[in-house]
Short mmCIF file of C-alpha atoms and ligand atoms in Angstrom, two decimals:
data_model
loop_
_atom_site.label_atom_id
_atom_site.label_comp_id
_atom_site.label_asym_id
_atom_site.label_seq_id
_atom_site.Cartn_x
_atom_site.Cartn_y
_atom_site.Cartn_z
CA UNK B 959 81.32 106.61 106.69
CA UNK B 960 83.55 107.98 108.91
CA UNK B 961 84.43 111.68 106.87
CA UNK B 962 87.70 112.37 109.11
CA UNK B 963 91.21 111.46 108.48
CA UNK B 964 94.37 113.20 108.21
CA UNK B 965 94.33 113.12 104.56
CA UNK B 966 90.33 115.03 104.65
CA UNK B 967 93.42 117.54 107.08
CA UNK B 968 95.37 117.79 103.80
CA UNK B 969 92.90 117.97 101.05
CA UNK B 970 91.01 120.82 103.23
CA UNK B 971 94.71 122.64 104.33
CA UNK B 972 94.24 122.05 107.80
CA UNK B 973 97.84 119.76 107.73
CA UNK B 974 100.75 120.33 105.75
CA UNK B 975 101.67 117.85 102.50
CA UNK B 976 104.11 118.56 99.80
CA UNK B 977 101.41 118.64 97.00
CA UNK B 978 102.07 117.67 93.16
CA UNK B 979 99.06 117.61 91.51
CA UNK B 980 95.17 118.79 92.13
CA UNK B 981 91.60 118.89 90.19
CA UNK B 982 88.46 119.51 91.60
CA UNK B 983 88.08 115.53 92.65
CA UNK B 984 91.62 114.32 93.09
CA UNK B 985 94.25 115.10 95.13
CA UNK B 986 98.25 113.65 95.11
CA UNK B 987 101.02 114.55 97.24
CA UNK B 988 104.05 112.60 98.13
CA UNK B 989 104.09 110.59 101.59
CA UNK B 990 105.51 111.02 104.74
CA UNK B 991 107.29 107.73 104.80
CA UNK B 992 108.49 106.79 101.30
CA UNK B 993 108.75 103.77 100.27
CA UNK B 994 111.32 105.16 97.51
CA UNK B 995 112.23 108.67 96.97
CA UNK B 996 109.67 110.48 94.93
CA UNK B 997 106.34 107.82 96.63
CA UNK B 998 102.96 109.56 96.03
CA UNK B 999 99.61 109.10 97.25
CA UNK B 1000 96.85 110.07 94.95
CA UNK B 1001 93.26 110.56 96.89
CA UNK B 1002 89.97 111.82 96.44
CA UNK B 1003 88.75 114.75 97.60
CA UNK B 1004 85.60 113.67 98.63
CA UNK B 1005 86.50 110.97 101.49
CA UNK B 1006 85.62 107.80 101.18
CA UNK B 1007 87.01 105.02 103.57
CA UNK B 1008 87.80 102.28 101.44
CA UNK B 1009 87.14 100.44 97.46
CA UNK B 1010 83.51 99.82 98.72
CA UNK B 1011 82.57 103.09 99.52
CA UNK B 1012 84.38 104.59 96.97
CA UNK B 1013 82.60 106.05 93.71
CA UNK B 1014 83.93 103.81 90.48
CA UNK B 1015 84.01 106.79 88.29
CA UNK B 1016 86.15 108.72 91.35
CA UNK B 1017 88.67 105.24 91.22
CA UNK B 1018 88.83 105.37 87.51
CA UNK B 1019 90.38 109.39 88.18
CA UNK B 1020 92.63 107.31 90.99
CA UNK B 1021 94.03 105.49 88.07
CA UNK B 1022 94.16 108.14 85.51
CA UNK B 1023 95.92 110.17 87.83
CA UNK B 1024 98.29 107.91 88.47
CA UNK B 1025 99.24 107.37 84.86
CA UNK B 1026 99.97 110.94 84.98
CA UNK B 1027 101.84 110.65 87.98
CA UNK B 1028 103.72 107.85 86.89
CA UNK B 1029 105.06 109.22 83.55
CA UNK B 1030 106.11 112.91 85.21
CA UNK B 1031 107.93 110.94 88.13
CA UNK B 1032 110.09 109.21 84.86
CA UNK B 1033 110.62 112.53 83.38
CA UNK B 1034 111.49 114.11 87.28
CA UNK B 1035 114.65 113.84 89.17
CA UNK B 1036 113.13 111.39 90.83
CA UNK B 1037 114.42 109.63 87.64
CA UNK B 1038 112.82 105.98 87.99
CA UNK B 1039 113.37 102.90 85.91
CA UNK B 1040 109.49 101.91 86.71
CA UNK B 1041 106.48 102.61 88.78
CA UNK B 1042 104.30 100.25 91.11
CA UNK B 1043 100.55 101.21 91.90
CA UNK B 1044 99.22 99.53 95.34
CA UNK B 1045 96.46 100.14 97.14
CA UNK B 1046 95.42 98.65 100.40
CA UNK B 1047 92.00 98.16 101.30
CA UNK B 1048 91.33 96.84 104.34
CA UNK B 1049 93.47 96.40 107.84
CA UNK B 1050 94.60 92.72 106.50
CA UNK B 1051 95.71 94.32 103.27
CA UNK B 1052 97.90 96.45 105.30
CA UNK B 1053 95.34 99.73 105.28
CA UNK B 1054 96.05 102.57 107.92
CA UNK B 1055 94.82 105.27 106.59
CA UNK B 1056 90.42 104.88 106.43
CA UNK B 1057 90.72 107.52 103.70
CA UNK B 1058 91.14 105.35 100.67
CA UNK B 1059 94.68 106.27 98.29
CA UNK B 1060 96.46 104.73 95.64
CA UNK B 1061 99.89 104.51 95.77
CA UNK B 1062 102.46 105.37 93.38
CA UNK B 1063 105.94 103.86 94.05
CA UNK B 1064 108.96 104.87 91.94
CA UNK B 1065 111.64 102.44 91.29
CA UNK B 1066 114.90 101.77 90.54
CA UNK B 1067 117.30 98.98 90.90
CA UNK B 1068 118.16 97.56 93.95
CA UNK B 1069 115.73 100.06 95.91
CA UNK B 1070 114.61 97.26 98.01
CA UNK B 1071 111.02 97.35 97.77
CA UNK B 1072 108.88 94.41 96.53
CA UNK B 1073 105.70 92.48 97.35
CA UNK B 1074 106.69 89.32 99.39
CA UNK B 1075 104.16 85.89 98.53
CA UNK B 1076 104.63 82.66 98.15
CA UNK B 1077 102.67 82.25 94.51
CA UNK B 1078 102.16 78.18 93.63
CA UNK B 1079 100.58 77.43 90.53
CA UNK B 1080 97.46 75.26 91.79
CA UNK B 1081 95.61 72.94 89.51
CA UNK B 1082 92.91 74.24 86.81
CA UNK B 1083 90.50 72.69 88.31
CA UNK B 1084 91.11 74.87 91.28
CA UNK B 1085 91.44 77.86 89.65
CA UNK B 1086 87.92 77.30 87.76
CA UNK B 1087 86.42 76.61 90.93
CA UNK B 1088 87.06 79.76 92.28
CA UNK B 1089 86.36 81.51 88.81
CA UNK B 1090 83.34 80.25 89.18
CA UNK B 1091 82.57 81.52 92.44
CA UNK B 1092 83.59 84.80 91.76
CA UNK B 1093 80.96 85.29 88.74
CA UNK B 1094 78.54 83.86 91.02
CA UNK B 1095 79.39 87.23 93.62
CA UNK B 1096 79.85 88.72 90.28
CA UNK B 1097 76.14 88.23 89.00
CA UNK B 1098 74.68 88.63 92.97
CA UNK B 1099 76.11 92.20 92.62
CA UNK B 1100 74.32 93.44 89.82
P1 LIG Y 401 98.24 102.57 103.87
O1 LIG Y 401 99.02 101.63 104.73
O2 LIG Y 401 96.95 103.01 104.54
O3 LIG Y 401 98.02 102.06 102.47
O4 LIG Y 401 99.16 103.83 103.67
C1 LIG Y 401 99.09 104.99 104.43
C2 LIG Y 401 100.23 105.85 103.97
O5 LIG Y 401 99.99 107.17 104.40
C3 LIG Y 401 101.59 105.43 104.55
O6 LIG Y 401 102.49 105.17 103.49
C4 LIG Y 401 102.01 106.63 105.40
O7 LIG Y 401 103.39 106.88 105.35
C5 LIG Y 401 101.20 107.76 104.80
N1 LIG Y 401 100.88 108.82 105.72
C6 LIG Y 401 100.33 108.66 106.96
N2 LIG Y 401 100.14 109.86 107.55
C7 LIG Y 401 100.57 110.79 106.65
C8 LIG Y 401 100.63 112.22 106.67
O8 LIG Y 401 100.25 112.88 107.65
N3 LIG Y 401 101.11 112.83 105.57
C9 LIG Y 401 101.53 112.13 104.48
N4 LIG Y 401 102.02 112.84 103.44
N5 LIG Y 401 101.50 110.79 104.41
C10 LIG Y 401 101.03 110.12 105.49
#
């Protein structure tokens, strides 16, 4: 594990962030480069660099954080209509930051953000192939 990134620099004080919310494990301020007006990251407190290394019960507080998050942003002049979570794990899932973070992403129409994908809906037969698979990693992992 590699314990130093800017957001270890914000979680100790050593950098600046505009800071919303705090607990002993979690920490969420609102990024540099918004998305939208009003875009948080949540992280932990304790680095970790990405969903592998990352303790489940410290991603369940991710989560439950964001919930939180998510309804005061509503209630905020932020002002949303909705809320996306995304987290990137992983340089081909678009991670830069090796300190792992969930996003929180107020919306509103028209704001211009959005996932882009080309989704097809491939035979079952497909899909239970690769359902099947994944309990196999499933079942390996336990
Ligand atoms: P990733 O692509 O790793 O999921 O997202 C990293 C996010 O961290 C980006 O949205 C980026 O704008 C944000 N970010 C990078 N450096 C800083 C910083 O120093 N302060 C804050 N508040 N956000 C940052």
């Amino acid at each position: 594990m590699d314990p130093y990134s800017i957001f270890s620099d914000i979680v100790a004080g050593r950098a600046p962030a505009s800071r919303v919310y705090e607990d002993d494990d979690v920490l969420a301020f609102l990024d540099i480069r918004p998305m939208t007006p009003g875009h948080l990251l949540v992280v932990p407190k304790k680095p970790a660099r990405d969903l592998a290394e990352l303790d489940p019960v410290l991603g369940g507080k991710l989560f439950q954080v964001g919930q939180l998050l998510a309804a005061a942003l509503r209630d905020s002049e932020v002002a949303c209509d909705g809320v996306n979570f995304f987290l990137a794990d992983g340089v081909t899932a678009g991670q830069e930051v090796f300190h792992v973070h969930l996003h929180v992403i107020p919306r509103t129409p028209g704001d211009g953000f959005g996932l882009r994908g080309r989704p097809r809906t491939p035979p079952r037969a497909d899909l239970d192939y690769l359902a099947g698979s994944i309990r196999g990693a499933l079942q390996r992992g336990r």
